[in-house]
GROMACS .gro file of C-alpha atoms in nm:
model
  202
    1MET     CA    1  -0.017   0.019  -0.018
    2LYS     CA    2   0.098   0.373  -0.088
    3VAL     CA    3   0.034   0.618   0.185
    4VAL     CA    4   0.008   1.001   0.079
    5ILE     CA    5   0.066   1.243   0.345
    6ALA     CA    6  -0.081   1.589   0.301
    7GLU     CA    7  -0.034   1.885   0.541
    8LYS     CA    8  -0.381   1.980   0.561
    9PRO     CA    9  -0.738   1.785   0.536
   10SER     CA   10  -0.794   1.999   0.252
   11VAL     CA   11  -0.526   1.954   0.048
   12ALA     CA   12  -0.593   1.525   0.122
   13ARG     CA   13  -0.948   1.618  -0.039
   14GLU     CA   14  -0.807   1.749  -0.310
   15ILE     CA   15  -0.567   1.490  -0.427
   16ALA     CA   16  -0.749   1.207  -0.327
   17ALA     CA   17  -1.029   1.355  -0.567
   18VAL     CA   18  -0.777   1.376  -0.859
   19LEU     CA   19  -0.705   1.029  -0.797
   20ASN     CA   20  -0.990   0.872  -0.783
   21ILE     CA   21  -0.986   0.769  -0.417
   22THR     CA   22  -1.317   0.794  -0.268
   23ALA     CA   23  -1.389   0.547   0.045
   24LYS     CA   24  -1.352   0.805   0.323
   25LYS     CA   25  -1.249   0.679   0.665
   26SER     CA   26  -1.147   0.798   1.014
   27GLY     CA   27  -0.854   1.022   0.946
   28TYR     CA   28  -0.776   0.932   0.581
   29ILE     CA   29  -0.951   0.826   0.225
   30GLU     CA   30  -0.844   0.544   0.070
   31GLY     CA   31  -0.906   0.341  -0.287
   32ARG     CA   32  -0.700   0.176  -0.522
   33SER     CA   33  -0.412   0.045  -0.295
   34CYS     CA   34  -0.357   0.382  -0.170
   35ALA     CA   35  -0.430   0.574   0.159
   36VAL     CA   36  -0.460   0.979   0.137
   37THR     CA   37  -0.381   1.113   0.508
   38TRP     CA   38  -0.322   1.438   0.644
   39ALA     CA   39  -0.180   1.661   0.983
   40PHE     CA   40  -0.299   1.951   1.086
   41GLY     CA   41   0.029   2.152   1.021
   42HIS     CA   42   0.319   2.107   1.261
   43LEU     CA   43   0.140   1.795   1.426
   44VAL     CA   44   0.519   1.736   1.600
   45THR     CA   45   0.718   1.957   1.772
   46LEU     CA   46   1.068   1.972   2.012
   47GLN     CA   47   1.013   1.871   2.374
   48GLU     CA   48   1.028   2.170   2.658
   49PRO     CA   49   1.312   2.135   2.905
   50GLY     CA   50   1.109   2.015   3.170
   51GLU     CA   51   1.088   1.715   3.018
   52TYR     CA   52   1.422   1.665   2.925
   53ASP     CA   53   1.472   1.682   3.306
   54PRO     CA   54   1.217   1.766   3.575
   55ALA     CA   55   1.411   2.027   3.762
   56LEU     CA   56   1.419   2.248   3.462
   57LYS     CA   57   1.079   2.323   3.499
   58ARG     CA   58   1.169   2.579   3.721
   59TRP     CA   59   1.349   2.878   3.568
   60SER     CA   60   1.658   2.997   3.682
   61LEU     CA   61   1.978   3.161   3.580
   62GLU     CA   62   2.204   2.858   3.682
   63SER     CA   63   2.022   2.627   3.457
   64LEU     CA   64   2.100   2.820   3.170
   65PRO     CA   65   2.227   2.752   2.887
   66PHE     CA   66   2.026   2.443   2.869
   67ILE     CA   67   2.111   2.244   2.529
   68PRO     CA   68   1.981   1.911   2.490
   69ASP     CA   69   2.248   1.631   2.354
   70GLU     CA   70   1.994   1.480   2.164
   71PHE     CA   71   1.675   1.671   2.040
   72LYS     CA   72   1.359   1.467   2.155
   73LEU     CA   73   0.999   1.511   1.963
   74LYS     CA   74   0.658   1.500   2.109
   75LEU     CA   75   0.310   1.545   1.958
   76ILE     CA   76   0.155   1.878   1.973
   77ASP     CA   77  -0.079   1.948   2.253
   78ASN     CA   78  -0.407   2.048   2.032
   79ARG     CA   79  -0.767   1.879   2.029
   80GLY     CA   80  -0.796   1.573   1.796
   81VAL     CA   81  -0.371   1.585   1.735
   82ASP     CA   82  -0.319   1.251   1.912
   83GLU     CA   83  -0.583   1.063   1.770
   84GLN     CA   84  -0.504   1.175   1.412
   85PHE     CA   85  -0.136   1.092   1.460
   86GLN     CA   86  -0.238   0.766   1.558
   87VAL     CA   87  -0.402   0.701   1.198
   88ILE     CA   88  -0.087   0.854   1.044
   89LYS     CA   89   0.124   0.600   1.223
   90THR     CA   90  -0.051   0.323   1.166
   91LEU     CA   91  -0.078   0.386   0.797
   92CYS     CA   92   0.293   0.435   0.775
   93GLU     CA   93   0.354   0.103   0.952
   94GLN     CA   94   0.162  -0.051   0.717
   95ALA     CA   95   0.262   0.101   0.395
   96GLU     CA   96   0.513  -0.028   0.156
   97GLU     CA   97   0.622   0.355   0.014
   98ILE     CA   98   0.516   0.670   0.156
   99VAL     CA   99   0.491   0.994  -0.016
  100CYS     CA  100   0.521   1.325   0.112
  101ALA     CA  101   0.249   1.566   0.016
  102THR     CA  102   0.317   1.885   0.243
  103ASP     CA  103   0.409   2.190   0.141
  104ALA     CA  104   0.683   2.237  -0.137
  105GLY     CA  105   0.924   2.432   0.076
  106ARG     CA  106   1.159   2.382   0.402
  107GLU     CA  107   0.833   2.408   0.689
  108GLY     CA  108   0.653   2.145   0.483
  109GLU     CA  109   0.960   1.898   0.451
  110LEU     CA  110   0.978   1.936   0.811
  111ILE     CA  111   0.635   1.891   0.901
  112PHE     CA  112   0.660   1.519   0.715
  113ARG     CA  113   1.011   1.438   0.868
  114TYR     CA  114   0.913   1.509   1.216
  115ILE     CA  115   0.597   1.284   1.171
  116LEU     CA  116   0.806   0.995   1.017
  117ALA     CA  117   1.064   1.034   1.292
  118LEU     CA  118   0.777   1.000   1.580
  119SER     CA  119   0.588   0.713   1.412
  120GLY     CA  120   0.928   0.554   1.393
  121CYS     CA  121   0.916   0.472   0.991
  122GLU     CA  122   1.212   0.698   0.880
  123GLN     CA  123   1.339   0.362   0.727
  124LYS     CA  124   1.064   0.329   0.457
  125PRO     CA  125   1.088   0.415   0.103
  126ILE     CA  126   0.986   0.812   0.097
  127ARG     CA  127   0.874   0.965  -0.211
  128ARG     CA  128   0.833   1.333  -0.239
  129LEU     CA  129   0.542   1.505  -0.463
  130TRP     CA  130   0.615   1.868  -0.507
  131LEU     CA  131   0.323   2.072  -0.543
  132ASN     CA  132   0.326   2.457  -0.632
  133SER     CA  133  -0.065   2.442  -0.756
  134LEU     CA  134  -0.360   2.247  -0.652
  135THR     CA  135  -0.545   2.211  -1.015
  136PRO     CA  136  -0.608   1.860  -1.126
  137ASP     CA  137  -0.336   1.884  -1.422
  138ALA     CA  138  -0.083   2.016  -1.156
  139ILE     CA  139  -0.118   1.705  -0.875
  140LYS     CA  140  -0.159   1.468  -1.177
  141ASP     CA  141   0.186   1.612  -1.322
  142ALA     CA  142   0.346   1.589  -0.969
  143PHE     CA  143   0.240   1.227  -0.939
  144LYS     CA  144   0.402   1.146  -1.290
  145ASN     CA  145   0.745   1.301  -1.167
  146LEU     CA  146   0.749   1.193  -0.811
  147LYS     CA  147   1.106   1.236  -0.671
  148ASP     CA  148   1.310   1.012  -0.463
  149GLY     CA  149   1.235   1.168  -0.086
  150HIS     CA  150   1.570   1.161  -0.008
  151ASP     CA  151   1.669   1.409  -0.281
  152TYR     CA  152   1.545   1.646  -0.036
  153ASP     CA  153   1.750   1.551   0.286
  154PRO     CA  154   1.950   1.899   0.272
  155LEU     CA  155   1.621   2.084   0.284
  156TYR     CA  156   1.521   1.873   0.558
  157ALA     CA  157   1.906   1.941   0.744
  158ALA     CA  158   1.813   2.334   0.700
  159ALA     CA  159   1.456   2.268   0.830
  160ARG     CA  160   1.554   2.102   1.144
  161CYS     CA  161   1.845   2.319   1.194
  162ARG     CA  162   1.607   2.622   1.193
  163SER     CA  163   1.366   2.456   1.397
  164GLU     CA  164   1.662   2.336   1.673
  165SER     CA  165   1.853   2.674   1.648
  166ASP     CA  166   1.511   2.880   1.714
  167TRP     CA  167   1.464   2.677   2.044
  168ILE     CA  168   1.817   2.725   2.172
  169VAL     CA  169   1.797   3.090   2.157
  170GLY     CA  170   1.404   3.141   2.229
  171LEU     CA  171   1.372   2.921   2.517
  172ASN     CA  172   1.705   3.019   2.679
  173ALA     CA  173   1.690   3.393   2.578
  174THR     CA  174   1.332   3.384   2.720
  175ARG     CA  175   1.397   3.267   3.064
  176TYR     CA  176   1.733   3.461   3.088
  177TYR     CA  177   1.506   3.795   3.011
  178THR     CA  178   1.209   3.644   3.212
  179VAL     CA  179   1.405   3.552   3.530
  180ARG     CA  180   1.663   3.883   3.502
  181HIS     CA  181   1.405   4.141   3.405
  182GLY     CA  182   1.068   4.029   3.450
  183ARG     CA  183   0.965   4.131   3.802
  184PHE     CA  184   0.864   4.507   3.839
  185GLY     CA  185   0.819   4.717   4.172
  186GLY     CA  186   0.981   4.482   4.364
  187GLY     CA  187   0.683   4.268   4.352
  188THR     CA  188   0.702   3.856   4.334
  189ASP     CA  189   0.450   3.829   4.007
  190ARG     CA  190   0.709   3.742   3.741
  191VAL     CA  191   0.621   3.932   3.349
  192LEU     CA  192   0.708   3.716   3.080
  193TRP     CA  193   0.980   3.842   2.834
  194SER     CA  194   0.900   3.629   2.502
  195ILE     CA  195   1.252   3.613   2.307
  196GLY     CA  196   1.248   3.488   1.962
  197ARG     CA  197   1.416   3.507   1.642
  198VAL     CA  198   1.111   3.636   1.486
  199GLN     CA  199   0.918   3.802   1.724
  200THR     CA  200   1.185   3.998   1.893
  201PRO     CA  201   1.303   4.195   1.616
  202VAL     CA  202   0.940   4.255   1.489
   0.00000   0.00000   0.00000
């Protein structure tokens, strides 16, 4: 069975319609030896410091900077995410081939690879569907020209580097500035100073 993972339900429906895959199941659409399923954008993210070490749940200057030896993944804490991830994981475990149909770009690649990693299916054969348009002709042409998924390893490496560096800068800087400067008027309440690569300059 071939499994196609789209980034959003609406894209999955478009792809399934063009491929004439019509059997609607819970969390995917099935037919013609293929299953089309979907994420909700970023299903998987990096763990928080306190998940590596419970002592890091308490914010202090002494624990900074914290940089994990190896970054670990978790599901985002949103309604329906765990259920949909289990659908994707089960399909991937059964798949002979997995097609990445997430958005054409760095973040789309990261979404797909993080899902594969957390589902334990990184060793499965993968293909890349590169879509710049969702017209029926564009989808048909893209499926005729599927690429080896590993051709996009450098794109994934760039996305992962961005994700992990944002984590290092954002979480450490946010904790530092909040602990150091987050009290006003001598009170004990702390104001969050949220620091990040994008949000701080903006």
